[in-house]
């Protein structure tokens, strides 16, 4: 009866705990870097990996701007981080990457009110389909084009505050990306195309970091693409309902939590001595080789030129 049910539940829980902790390496504990006097922007900073990244930067004493779309959630996250860290210099500024007009407005406002910028964490990401007001596929614009424009508009400030860094949150999903500069960002039509779009945007992230590093040689602004690990965040809120019962236990077992997912971003933002790896790809807080198409310099340059054209630079 009841006893067996409880015993069974207890065994399952024990098995689950063993599996969860056995399958996942916990991140190494590192000494906190001292970031007082440094200013960071984290896009998509109100939840998931972004919020975990912002929290840790605030703990290190940085001034942190949460650049995110939803004002009530952004304000609440900033308030929560201020309370948790005792760092009063955490603020929300509105940024909707699905609108190039919003990206320009954010950059103008930021440059007007903030004299410094040392860390730009291009973290926001979506996996949902759809088309933006600018006529691009939603994941491609939010994950790549909007961040591309944002980075360009803030580059002078990053250079004047150097040494500074740009961290671009990519994904191992870049391995399935296929980029054709002539059809870049075009809204998809086929059934599985939203997933393809997501993968394409992540390949663009890795190539963006690569080409940006080439163009920034000698400036003391460095950039890194990171794979955060498969993290159980709201990115997966668009999983179809029928898949959720299958997906959620797997997500809990195999996916990292947001704080673990933030580790590689934080490593690339703050670890000393990474300058010589500018433009490279990191996962598990270690340098890794991305897939071959993510190392194609001709494709990186073509993507850059097409991106400039599409965002009107």
PDB file of C-alpha atoms in Angstrom, residues 100-108 110-111 117 120 146-158 313:
ATOM      1  CA  UNK A 100      16.032  47.657 -35.223  1.00  0.00           C
ATOM      2  CA  UNK A 101      14.419  50.980 -34.304  1.00  0.00           C
ATOM      3  CA  UNK A 102      14.440  49.885 -30.640  1.00  0.00           C
ATOM      4  CA  UNK A 103      18.112  48.825 -30.908  1.00  0.00           C
ATOM      5  CA  UNK A 104      19.022  52.299 -32.194  1.00  0.00           C
ATOM      6  CA  UNK A 105      16.954  54.011 -29.497  1.00  0.00           C
ATOM      7  CA  UNK A 106      18.588  51.894 -26.779  1.00  0.00           C
ATOM      8  CA  UNK A 107      22.109  52.659 -28.066  1.00  0.00           C
ATOM      9  CA  UNK A 108      21.369  56.394 -28.229  1.00  0.00           C
ATOM     10  CA  UNK A 110      22.767  54.312 -23.288  1.00  0.00           C
ATOM     11  CA  UNK A 111      25.509  56.427 -24.874  1.00  0.00           C
ATOM     12  CA  UNK A 117      31.123  50.384 -21.267  1.00  0.00           C
ATOM     13  CA  UNK A 120      28.778  43.754 -23.632  1.00  0.00           C
ATOM     14  CA  UNK A 146      19.810  42.936 -33.609  1.00  0.00           C
ATOM     15  CA  UNK A 147      22.945  42.071 -31.638  1.00  0.00           C
ATOM     16  CA  UNK A 148      25.127  42.817 -34.667  1.00  0.00           C
ATOM     17  CA  UNK A 149      23.663  46.331 -34.919  1.00  0.00           C
ATOM     18  CA  UNK A 150      23.848  46.861 -31.146  1.00  0.00           C
ATOM     19  CA  UNK A 151      27.528  45.867 -31.082  1.00  0.00           C
ATOM     20  CA  UNK A 152      28.384  48.213 -33.958  1.00  0.00           C
ATOM     21  CA  UNK A 153      26.579  51.143 -32.347  1.00  0.00           C
ATOM     22  CA  UNK A 154      28.427  50.616 -29.029  1.00  0.00           C
ATOM     23  CA  UNK A 155      31.832  49.786 -30.486  1.00  0.00           C
ATOM     24  CA  UNK A 156      33.346  53.262 -30.188  1.00  0.00           C
ATOM     25  CA  UNK A 157      32.438  53.370 -26.493  1.00  0.00           C
ATOM     26  CA  UNK A 158      33.937  49.901 -25.943  1.00  0.00           C
ATOM     27  CA  UNK A 313      24.806  50.488 -41.554  1.00  0.00           C
TER      28      UNK A 313
END
